[in-house]
PDB file of C-alpha atoms in Angstrom:
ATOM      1  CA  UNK X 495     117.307  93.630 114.681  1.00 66.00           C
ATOM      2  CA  UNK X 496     119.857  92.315 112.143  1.00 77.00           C
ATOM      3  CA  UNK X 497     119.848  88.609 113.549  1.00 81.00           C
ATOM      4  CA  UNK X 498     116.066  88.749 113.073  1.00 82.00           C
ATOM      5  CA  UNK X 499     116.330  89.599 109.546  1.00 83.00           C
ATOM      6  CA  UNK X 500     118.792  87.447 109.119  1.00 87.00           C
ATOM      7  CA  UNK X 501     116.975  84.272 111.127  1.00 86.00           C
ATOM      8  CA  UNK X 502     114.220  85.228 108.750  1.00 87.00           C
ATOM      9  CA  UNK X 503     116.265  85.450 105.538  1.00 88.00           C
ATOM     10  CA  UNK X 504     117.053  82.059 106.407  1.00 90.00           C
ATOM     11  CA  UNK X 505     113.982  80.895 106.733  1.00 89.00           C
ATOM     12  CA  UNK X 506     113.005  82.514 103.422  1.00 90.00           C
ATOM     13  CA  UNK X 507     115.606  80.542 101.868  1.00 92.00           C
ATOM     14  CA  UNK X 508     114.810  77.118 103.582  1.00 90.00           C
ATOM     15  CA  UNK X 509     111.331  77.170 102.953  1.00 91.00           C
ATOM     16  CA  UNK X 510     111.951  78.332  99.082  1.00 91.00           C
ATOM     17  CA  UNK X 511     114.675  75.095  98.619  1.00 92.00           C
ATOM     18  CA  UNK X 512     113.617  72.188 100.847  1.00 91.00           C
ATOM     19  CA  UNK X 513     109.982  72.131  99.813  1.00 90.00           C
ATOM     20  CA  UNK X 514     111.130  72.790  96.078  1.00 91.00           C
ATOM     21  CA  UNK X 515     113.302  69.517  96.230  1.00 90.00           C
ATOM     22  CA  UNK X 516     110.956  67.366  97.812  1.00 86.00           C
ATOM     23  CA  UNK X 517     108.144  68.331  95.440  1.00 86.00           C
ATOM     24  CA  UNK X 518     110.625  67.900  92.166  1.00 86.00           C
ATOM     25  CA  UNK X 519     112.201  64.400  93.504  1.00 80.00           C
ATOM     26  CA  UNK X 520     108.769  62.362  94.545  1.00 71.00           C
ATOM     27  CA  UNK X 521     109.803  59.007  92.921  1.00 49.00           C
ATOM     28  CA  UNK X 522     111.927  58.265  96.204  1.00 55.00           C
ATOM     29  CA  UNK X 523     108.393  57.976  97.721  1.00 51.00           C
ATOM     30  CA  UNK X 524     106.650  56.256  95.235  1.00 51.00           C
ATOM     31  CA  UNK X 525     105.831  52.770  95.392  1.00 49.00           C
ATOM     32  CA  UNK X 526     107.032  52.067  98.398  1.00 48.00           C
ATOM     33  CA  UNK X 527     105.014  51.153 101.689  1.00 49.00           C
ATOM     34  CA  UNK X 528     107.388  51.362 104.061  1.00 48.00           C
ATOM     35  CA  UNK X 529     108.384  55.156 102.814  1.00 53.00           C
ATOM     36  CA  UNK X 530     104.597  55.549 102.765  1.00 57.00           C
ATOM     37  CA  UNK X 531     103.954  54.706 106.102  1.00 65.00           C
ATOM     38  CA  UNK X 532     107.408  57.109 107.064  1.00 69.00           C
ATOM     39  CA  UNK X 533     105.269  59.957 105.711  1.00 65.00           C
ATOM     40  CA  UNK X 534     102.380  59.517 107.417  1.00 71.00           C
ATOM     41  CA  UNK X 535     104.490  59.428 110.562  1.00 76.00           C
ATOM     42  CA  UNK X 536     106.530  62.804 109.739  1.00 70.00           C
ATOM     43  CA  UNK X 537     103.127  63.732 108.625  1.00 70.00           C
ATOM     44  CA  UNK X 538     101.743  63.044 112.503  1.00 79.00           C
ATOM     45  CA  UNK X 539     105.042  64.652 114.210  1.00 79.00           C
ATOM     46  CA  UNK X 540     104.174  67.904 111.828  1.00 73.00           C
ATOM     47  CA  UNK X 541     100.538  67.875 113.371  1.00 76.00           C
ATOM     48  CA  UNK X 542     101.946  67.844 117.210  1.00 82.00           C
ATOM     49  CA  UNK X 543     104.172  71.146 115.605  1.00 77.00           C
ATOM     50  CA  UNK X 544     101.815  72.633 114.356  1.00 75.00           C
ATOM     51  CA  UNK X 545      99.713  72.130 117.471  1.00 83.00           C
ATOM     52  CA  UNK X 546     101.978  73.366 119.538  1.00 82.00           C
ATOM     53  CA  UNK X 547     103.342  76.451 117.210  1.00 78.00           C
ATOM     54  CA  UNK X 548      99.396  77.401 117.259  1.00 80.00           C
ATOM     55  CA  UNK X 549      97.683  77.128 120.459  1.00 87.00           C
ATOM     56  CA  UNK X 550     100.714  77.691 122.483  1.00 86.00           C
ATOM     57  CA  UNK X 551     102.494  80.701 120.312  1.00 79.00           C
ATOM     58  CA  UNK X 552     100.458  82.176 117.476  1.00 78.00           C
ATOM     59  CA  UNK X 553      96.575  82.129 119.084  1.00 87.00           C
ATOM     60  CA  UNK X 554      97.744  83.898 122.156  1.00 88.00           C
ATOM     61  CA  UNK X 555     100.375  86.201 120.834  1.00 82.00           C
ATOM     62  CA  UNK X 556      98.088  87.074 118.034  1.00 84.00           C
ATOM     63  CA  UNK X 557      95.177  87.621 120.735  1.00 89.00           C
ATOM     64  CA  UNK X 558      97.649  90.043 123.330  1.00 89.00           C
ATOM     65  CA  UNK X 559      99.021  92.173 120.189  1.00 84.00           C
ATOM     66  CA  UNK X 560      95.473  93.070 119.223  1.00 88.00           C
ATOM     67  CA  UNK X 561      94.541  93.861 122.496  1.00 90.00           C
ATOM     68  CA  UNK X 562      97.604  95.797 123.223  1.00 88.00           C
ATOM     69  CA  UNK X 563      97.296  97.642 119.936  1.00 85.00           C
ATOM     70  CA  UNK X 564      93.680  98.287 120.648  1.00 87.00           C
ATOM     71  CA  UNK X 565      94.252 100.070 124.582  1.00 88.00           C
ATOM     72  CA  UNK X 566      96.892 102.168 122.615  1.00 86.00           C
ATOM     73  CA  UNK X 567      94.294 103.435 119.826  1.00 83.00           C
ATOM     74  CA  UNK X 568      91.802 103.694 122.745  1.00 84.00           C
ATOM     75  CA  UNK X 569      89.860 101.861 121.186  1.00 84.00           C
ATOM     76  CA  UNK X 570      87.078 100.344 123.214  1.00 85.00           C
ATOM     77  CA  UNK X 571      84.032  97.655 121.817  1.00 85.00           C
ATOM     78  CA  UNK X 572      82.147  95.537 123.586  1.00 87.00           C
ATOM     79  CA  UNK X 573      82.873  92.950 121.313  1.00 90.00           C
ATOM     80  CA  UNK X 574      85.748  90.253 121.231  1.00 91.00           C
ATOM     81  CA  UNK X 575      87.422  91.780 118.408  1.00 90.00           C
ATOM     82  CA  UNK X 576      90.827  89.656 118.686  1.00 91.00           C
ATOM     83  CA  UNK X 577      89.299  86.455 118.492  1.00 92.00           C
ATOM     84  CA  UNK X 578      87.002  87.628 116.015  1.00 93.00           C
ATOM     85  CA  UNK X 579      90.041  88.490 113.691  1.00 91.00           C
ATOM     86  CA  UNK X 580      91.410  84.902 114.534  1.00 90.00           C
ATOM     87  CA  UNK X 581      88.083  83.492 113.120  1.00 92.00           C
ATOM     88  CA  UNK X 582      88.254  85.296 110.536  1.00 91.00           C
ATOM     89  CA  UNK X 583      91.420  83.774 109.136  1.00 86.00           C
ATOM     90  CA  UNK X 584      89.670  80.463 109.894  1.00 88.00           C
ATOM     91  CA  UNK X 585      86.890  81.144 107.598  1.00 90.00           C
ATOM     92  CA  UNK X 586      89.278  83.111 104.932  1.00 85.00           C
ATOM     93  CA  UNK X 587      90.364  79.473 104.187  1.00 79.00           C
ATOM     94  CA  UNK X 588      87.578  77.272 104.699  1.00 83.00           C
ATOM     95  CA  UNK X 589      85.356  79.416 102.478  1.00 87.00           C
ATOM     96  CA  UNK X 590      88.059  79.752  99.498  1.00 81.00           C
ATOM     97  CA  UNK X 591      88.880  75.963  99.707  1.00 76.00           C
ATOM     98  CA  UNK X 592      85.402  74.872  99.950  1.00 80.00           C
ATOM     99  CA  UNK X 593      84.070  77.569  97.168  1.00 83.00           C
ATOM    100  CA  UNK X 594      86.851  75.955  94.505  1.00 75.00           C
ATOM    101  CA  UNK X 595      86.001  72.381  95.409  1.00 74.00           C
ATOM    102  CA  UNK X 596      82.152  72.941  94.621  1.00 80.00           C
ATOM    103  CA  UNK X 597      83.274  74.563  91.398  1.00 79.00           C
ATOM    104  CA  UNK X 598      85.404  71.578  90.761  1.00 71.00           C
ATOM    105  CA  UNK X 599      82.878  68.963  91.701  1.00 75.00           C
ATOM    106  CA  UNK X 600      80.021  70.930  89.477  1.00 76.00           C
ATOM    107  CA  UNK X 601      82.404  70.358  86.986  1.00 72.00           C
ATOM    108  CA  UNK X 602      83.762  67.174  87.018  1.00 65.00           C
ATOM    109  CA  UNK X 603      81.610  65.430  89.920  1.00 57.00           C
ATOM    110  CA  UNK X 604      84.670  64.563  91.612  1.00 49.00           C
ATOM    111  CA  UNK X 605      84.471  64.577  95.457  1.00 49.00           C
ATOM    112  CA  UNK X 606      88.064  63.453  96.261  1.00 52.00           C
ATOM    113  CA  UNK X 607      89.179  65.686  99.462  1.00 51.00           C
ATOM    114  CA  UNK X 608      91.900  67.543  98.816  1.00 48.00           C
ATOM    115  CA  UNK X 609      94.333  65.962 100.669  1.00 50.00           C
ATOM    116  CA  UNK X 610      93.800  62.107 101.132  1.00 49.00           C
ATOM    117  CA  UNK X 611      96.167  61.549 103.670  1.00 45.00           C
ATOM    118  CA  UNK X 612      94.543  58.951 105.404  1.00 44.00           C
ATOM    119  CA  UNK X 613      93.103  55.318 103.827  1.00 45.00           C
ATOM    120  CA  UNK X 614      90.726  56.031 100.658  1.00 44.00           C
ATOM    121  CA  UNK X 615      87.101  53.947 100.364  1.00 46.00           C
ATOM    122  CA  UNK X 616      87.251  50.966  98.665  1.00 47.00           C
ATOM    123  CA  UNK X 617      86.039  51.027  95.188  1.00 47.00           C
ATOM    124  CA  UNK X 618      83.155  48.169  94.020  1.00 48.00           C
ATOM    125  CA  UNK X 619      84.506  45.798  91.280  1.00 43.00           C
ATOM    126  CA  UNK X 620      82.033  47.067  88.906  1.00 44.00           C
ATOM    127  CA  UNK X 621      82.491  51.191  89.488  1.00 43.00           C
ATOM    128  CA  UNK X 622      84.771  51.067  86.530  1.00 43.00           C
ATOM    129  CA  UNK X 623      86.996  53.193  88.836  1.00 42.00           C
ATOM    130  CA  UNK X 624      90.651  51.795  89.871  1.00 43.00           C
ATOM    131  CA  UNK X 625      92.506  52.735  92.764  1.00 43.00           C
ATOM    132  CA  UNK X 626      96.069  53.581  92.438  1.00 41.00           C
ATOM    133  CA  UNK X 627      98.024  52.465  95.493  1.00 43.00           C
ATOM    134  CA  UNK X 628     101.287  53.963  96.626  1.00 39.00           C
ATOM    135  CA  UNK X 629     102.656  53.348  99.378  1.00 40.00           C
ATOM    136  CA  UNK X 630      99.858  53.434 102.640  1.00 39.00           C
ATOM    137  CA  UNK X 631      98.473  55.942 100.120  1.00 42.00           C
ATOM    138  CA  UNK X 632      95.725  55.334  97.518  1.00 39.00           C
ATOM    139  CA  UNK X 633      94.469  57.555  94.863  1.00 36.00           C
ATOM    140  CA  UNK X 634      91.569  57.640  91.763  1.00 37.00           C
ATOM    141  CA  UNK X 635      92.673  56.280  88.896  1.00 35.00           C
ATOM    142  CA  UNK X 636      90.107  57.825  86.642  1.00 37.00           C
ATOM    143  CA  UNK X 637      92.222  60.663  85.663  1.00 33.00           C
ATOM    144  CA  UNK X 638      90.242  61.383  82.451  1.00 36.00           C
ATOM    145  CA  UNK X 639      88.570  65.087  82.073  1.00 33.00           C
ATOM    146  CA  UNK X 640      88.624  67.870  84.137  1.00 34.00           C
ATOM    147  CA  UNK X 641      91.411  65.941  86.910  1.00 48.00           C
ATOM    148  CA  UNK X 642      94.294  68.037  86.378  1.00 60.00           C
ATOM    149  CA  UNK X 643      91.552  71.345  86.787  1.00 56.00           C
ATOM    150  CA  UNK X 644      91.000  69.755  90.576  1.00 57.00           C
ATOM    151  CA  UNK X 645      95.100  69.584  90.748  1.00 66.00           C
ATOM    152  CA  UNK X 646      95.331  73.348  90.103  1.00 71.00           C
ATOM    153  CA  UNK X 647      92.321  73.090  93.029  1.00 59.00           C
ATOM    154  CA  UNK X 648      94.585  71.459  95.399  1.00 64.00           C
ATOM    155  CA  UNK X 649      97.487  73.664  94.242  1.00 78.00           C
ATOM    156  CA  UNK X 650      95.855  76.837  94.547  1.00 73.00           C
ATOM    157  CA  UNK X 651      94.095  76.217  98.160  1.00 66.00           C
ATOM    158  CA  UNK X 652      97.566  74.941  99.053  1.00 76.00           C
ATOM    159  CA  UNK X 653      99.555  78.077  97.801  1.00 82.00           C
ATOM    160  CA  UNK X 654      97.178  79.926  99.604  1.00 74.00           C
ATOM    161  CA  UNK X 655      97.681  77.765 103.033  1.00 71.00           C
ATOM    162  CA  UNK X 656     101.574  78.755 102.152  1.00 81.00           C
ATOM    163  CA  UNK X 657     101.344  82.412 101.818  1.00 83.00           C
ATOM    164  CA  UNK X 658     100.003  83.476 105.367  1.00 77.00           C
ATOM    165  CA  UNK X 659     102.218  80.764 106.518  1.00 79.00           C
ATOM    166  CA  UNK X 660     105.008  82.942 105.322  1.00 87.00           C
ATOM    167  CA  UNK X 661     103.231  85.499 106.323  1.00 82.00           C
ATOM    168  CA  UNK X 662     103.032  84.615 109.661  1.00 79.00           C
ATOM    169  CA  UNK X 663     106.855  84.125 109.890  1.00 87.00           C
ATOM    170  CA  UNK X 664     107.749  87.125 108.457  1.00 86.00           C
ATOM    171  CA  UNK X 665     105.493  89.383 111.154  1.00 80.00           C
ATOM    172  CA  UNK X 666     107.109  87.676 114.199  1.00 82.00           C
ATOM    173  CA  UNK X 667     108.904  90.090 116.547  1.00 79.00           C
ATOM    174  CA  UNK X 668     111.675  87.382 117.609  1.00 82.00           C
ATOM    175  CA  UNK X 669     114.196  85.192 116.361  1.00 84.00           C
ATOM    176  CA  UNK X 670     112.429  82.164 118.715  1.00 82.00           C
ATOM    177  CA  UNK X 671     109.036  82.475 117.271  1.00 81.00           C
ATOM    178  CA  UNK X 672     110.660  82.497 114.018  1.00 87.00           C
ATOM    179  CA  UNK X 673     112.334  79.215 113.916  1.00 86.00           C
ATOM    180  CA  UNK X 674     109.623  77.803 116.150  1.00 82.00           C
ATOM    181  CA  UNK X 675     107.277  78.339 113.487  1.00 84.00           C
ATOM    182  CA  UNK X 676     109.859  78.044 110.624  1.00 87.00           C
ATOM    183  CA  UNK X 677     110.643  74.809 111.773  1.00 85.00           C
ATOM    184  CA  UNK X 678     106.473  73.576 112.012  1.00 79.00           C
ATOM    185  CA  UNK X 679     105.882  75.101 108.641  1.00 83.00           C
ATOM    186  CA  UNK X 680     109.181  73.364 107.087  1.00 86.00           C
ATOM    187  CA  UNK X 681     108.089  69.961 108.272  1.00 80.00           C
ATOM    188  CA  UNK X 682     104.540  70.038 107.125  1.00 72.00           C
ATOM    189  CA  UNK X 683     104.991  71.859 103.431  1.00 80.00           C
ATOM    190  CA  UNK X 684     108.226  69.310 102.850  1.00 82.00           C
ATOM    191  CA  UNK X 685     105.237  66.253 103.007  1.00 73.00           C
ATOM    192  CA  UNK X 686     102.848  68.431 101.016  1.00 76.00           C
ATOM    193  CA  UNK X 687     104.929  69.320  98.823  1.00 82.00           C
ATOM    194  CA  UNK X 688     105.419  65.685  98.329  1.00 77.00           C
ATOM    195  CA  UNK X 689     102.037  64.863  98.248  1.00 71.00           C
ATOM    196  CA  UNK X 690     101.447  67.234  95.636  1.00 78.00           C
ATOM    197  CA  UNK X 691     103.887  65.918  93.357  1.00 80.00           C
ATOM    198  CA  UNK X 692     102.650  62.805  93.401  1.00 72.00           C
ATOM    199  CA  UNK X 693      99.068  64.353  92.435  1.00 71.00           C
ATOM    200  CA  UNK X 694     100.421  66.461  89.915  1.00 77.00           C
ATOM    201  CA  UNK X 695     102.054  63.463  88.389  1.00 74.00           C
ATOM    202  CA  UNK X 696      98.674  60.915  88.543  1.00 69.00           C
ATOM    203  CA  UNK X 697      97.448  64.046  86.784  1.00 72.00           C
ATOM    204  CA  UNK X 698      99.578  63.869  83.634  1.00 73.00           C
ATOM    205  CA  UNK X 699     100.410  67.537  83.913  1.00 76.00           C
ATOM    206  CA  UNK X 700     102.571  68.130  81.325  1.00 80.00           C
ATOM    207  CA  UNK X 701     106.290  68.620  82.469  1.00 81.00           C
ATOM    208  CA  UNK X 702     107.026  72.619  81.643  1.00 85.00           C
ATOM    209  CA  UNK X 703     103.525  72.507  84.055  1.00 86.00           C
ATOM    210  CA  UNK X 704     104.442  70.979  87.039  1.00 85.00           C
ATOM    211  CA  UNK X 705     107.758  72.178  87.462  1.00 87.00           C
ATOM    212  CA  UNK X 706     106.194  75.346  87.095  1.00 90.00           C
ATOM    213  CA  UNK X 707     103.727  74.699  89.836  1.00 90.00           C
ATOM    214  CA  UNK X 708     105.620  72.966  92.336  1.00 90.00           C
ATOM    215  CA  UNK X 709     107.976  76.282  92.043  1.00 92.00           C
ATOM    216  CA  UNK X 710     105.037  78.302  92.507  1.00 93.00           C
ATOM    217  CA  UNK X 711     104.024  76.537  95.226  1.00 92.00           C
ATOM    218  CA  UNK X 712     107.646  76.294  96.774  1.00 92.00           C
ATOM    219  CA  UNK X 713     107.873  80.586  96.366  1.00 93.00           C
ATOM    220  CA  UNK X 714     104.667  81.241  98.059  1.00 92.00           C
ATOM    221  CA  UNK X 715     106.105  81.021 101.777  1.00 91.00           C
ATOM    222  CA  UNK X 716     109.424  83.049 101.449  1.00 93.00           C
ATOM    223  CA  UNK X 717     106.666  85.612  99.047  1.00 92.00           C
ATOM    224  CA  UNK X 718     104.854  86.061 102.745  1.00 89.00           C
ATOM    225  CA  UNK X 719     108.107  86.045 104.989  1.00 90.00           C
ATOM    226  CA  UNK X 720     108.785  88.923 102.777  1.00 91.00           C
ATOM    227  CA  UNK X 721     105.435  90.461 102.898  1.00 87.00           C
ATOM    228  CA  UNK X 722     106.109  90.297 106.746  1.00 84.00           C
ATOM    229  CA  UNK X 723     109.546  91.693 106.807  1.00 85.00           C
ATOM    230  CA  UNK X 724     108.299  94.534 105.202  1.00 85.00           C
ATOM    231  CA  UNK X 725     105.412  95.344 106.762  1.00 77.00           C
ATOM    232  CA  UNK X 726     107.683  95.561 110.300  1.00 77.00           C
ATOM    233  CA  UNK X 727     110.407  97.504 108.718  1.00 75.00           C
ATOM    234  CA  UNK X 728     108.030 100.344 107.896  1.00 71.00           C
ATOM    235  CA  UNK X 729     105.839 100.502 111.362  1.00 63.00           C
ATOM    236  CA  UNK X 730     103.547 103.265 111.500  1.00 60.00           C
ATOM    237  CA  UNK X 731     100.072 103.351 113.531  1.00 60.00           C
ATOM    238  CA  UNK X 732      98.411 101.799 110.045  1.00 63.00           C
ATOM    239  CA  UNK X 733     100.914  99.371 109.328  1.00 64.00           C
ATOM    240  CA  UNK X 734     101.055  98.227 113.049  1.00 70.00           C
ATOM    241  CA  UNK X 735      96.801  97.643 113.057  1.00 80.00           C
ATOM    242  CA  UNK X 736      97.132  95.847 109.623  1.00 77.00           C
ATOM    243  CA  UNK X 737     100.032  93.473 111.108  1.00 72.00           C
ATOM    244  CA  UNK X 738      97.830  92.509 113.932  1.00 82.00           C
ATOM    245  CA  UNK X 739      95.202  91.852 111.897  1.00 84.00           C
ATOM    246  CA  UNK X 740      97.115  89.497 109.595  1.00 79.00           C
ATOM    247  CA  UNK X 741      98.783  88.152 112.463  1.00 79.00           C
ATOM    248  CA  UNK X 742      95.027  87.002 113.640  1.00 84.00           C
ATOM    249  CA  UNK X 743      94.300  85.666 110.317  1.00 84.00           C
ATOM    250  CA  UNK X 744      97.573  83.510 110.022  1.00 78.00           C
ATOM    251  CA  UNK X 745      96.988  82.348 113.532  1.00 82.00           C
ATOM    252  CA  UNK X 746      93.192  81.076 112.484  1.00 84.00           C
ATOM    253  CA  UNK X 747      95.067  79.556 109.139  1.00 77.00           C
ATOM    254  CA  UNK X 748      97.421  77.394 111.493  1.00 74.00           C
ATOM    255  CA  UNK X 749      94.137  76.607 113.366  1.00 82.00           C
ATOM    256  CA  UNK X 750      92.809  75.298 110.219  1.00 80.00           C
ATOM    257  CA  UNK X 751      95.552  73.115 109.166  1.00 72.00           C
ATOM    258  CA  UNK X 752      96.206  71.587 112.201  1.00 75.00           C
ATOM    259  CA  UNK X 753      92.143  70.704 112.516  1.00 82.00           C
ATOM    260  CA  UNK X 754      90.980  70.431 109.725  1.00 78.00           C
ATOM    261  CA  UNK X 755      93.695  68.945 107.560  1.00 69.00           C
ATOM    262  CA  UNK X 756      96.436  66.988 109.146  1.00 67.00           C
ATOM    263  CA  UNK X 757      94.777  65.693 112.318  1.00 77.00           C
ATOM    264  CA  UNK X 758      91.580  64.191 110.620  1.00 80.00           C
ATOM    265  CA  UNK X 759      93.379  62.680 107.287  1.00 71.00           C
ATOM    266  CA  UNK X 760      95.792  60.865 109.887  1.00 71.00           C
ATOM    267  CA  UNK X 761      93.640  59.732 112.497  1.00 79.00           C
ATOM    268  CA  UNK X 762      90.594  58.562 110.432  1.00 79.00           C
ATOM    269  CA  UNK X 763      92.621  55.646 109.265  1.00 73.00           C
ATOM    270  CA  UNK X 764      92.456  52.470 111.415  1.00 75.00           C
ATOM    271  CA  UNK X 765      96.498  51.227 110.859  1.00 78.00           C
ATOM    272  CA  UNK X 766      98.891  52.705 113.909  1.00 79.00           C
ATOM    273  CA  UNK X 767      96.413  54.818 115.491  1.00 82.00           C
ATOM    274  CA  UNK X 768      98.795  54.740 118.675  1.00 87.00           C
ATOM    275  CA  UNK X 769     102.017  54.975 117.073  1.00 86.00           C
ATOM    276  CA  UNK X 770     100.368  58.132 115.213  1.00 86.00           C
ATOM    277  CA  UNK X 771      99.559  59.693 118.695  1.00 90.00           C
ATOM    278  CA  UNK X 772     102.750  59.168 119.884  1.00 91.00           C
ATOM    279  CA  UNK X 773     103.958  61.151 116.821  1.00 88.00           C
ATOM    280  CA  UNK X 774     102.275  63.733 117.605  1.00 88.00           C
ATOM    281  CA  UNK X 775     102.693  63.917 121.077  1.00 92.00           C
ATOM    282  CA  UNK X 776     106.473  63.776 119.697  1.00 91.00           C
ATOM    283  CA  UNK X 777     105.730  66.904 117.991  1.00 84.00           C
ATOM    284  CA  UNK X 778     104.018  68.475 120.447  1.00 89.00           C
ATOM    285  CA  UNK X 779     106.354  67.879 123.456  1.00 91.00           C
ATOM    286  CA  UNK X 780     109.107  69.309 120.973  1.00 84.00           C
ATOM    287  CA  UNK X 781     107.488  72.525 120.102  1.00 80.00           C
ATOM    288  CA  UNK X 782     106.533  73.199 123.508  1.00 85.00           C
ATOM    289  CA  UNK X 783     109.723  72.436 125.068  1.00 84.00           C
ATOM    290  CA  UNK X 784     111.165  75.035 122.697  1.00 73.00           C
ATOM    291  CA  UNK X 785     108.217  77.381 123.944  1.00 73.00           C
ATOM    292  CA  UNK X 786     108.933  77.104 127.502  1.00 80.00           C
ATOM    293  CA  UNK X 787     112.846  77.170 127.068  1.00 74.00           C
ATOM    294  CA  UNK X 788     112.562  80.208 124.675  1.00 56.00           C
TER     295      UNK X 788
END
């Protein structure tokens, strides 16, 4: 029990720091192509983790706790409750992400997804919009009203994303499934966190801002490791119900990143579309190696 805490403590204290640095030092990204194209292949490797941490991990431990906890509470439906807990997690996310960016567009008729990953459309001559390019990377340049209210958008769907990320390391029952998912969650938030920045920075957030929302962002993990590591040092027949439930919604949060985020922002572009796979097939093979050796 005291190596788990410990693995997780660790975890807590690499997700806090590594993500925090590569949010607060983005200039060694920045105007580079060759660094931009590096990202979008760590990027790609953190999609095959993440792939692999969720089907092959999360989904079906999530799914065999609930059922499990259910026999013991004799409690019998004829209803797929389990994967209708993972679903819900899914739709926790997609409905707060989706609610703040139509309350961003109504205000400032920007469409930009939150996360432009991938190429961005080429803007007409006359749009009297630039593009800002960095790296394989390109941006609006119309960064008038209202653009730093759709940063605090991208950081607040993205804090979210964080938290049950944390959450879900914190509620894991062994120090393999920790640092399996540790390690996916570590890999992707380190290129957020990068992407942010540079955001943030287009943005002209004031300074005192920005370091105060990168940190933010960085604290939101370890805030739902410890979440988790409390919840399983005080067990109880409540506590055990509510830690399968969030369990099931973390597990339909990694379900949303991987599909709806990182795959489609990488894979709609038409540069390296095989070296891309390969990533994260790289990824992949990694995670589940570690699954079946663990």
């Amino acid at each position: 029990m005291r190596s788990l805490l410990a693995a997780k403590l660790g975890c807590l204290l690499g997700l806090l720091l590594l993500p925090l640095l590569c949010g607060l030092l983005p200039a060694r990204l920045r105007g580079v192509g060759a660094h931009g194209r590096w990202r979008s292949f760590v990027s790609c490797v953190a999609g095959g983790i993440f792939l692999a941490a969720g089907l092959l991990d999360m989904v079906p431990d999530s799914l065999s706790d609930m059922r499990e906890e259910l026999r013991s509470q004799r409690i019998t439906v004829d209803f797929p409750v389990p994967e209708f807990v993972l679903t819900v997690g899914f739709w926790l996310v997609l409905i707060i992400e989706h609610v703040v960016l139509d309350c961003n567009e109504r205000r400032s008729g920007e469409a930009t997804p939150l996360l432009s990953c991938g190429e961005a459309t080429p803007q007409p001559a006359d749009s009297g919009e630039g593009v800002v390019e960095m790296g394989a990377h390109h941006f609006p340049a119309d960064f008038q009203a209202h653009s730093s209210f759709r940063s605090f958008v991208l950081f607040l769907s993205l804090s979210v994303h964080s938290l049950f990320e944390g959450l879900a390391v914190g509620l894991q029952d062994t120090e393999s499934q920790v640092l399996q998912i540790c390690i996916a969650i570590l890999v992707h938030k380190s290129v957020i966190a990068v992407s942010l920045s540079f955001l943030l920075l287009q943005s002209q957030v004031p300074t005192c801002w920005f370091v105060a929302l990168i940190g933010t962002f960085a604290l939101m993990s370890p805030l739902g490791i410890t979440v988790g590591i409390v919840m399983m040092q005080n067990p109880g027949p409540s506590s055990t119900m509510a830690q399968c439930l969030l369990e099931g919604i973390a597990a339909g949060t990694f379900v949303y990143i991987t599909f709806l985020e990182i795959l489609p922002h990488e894979l709609n572009s038409s540069k390296c579309r095989l070296p891309k796979v390969l990533a994260m097939l790289l990824g992949f093979s990694v995670m589940a190696a570690l699954r079946f050796l663990g």
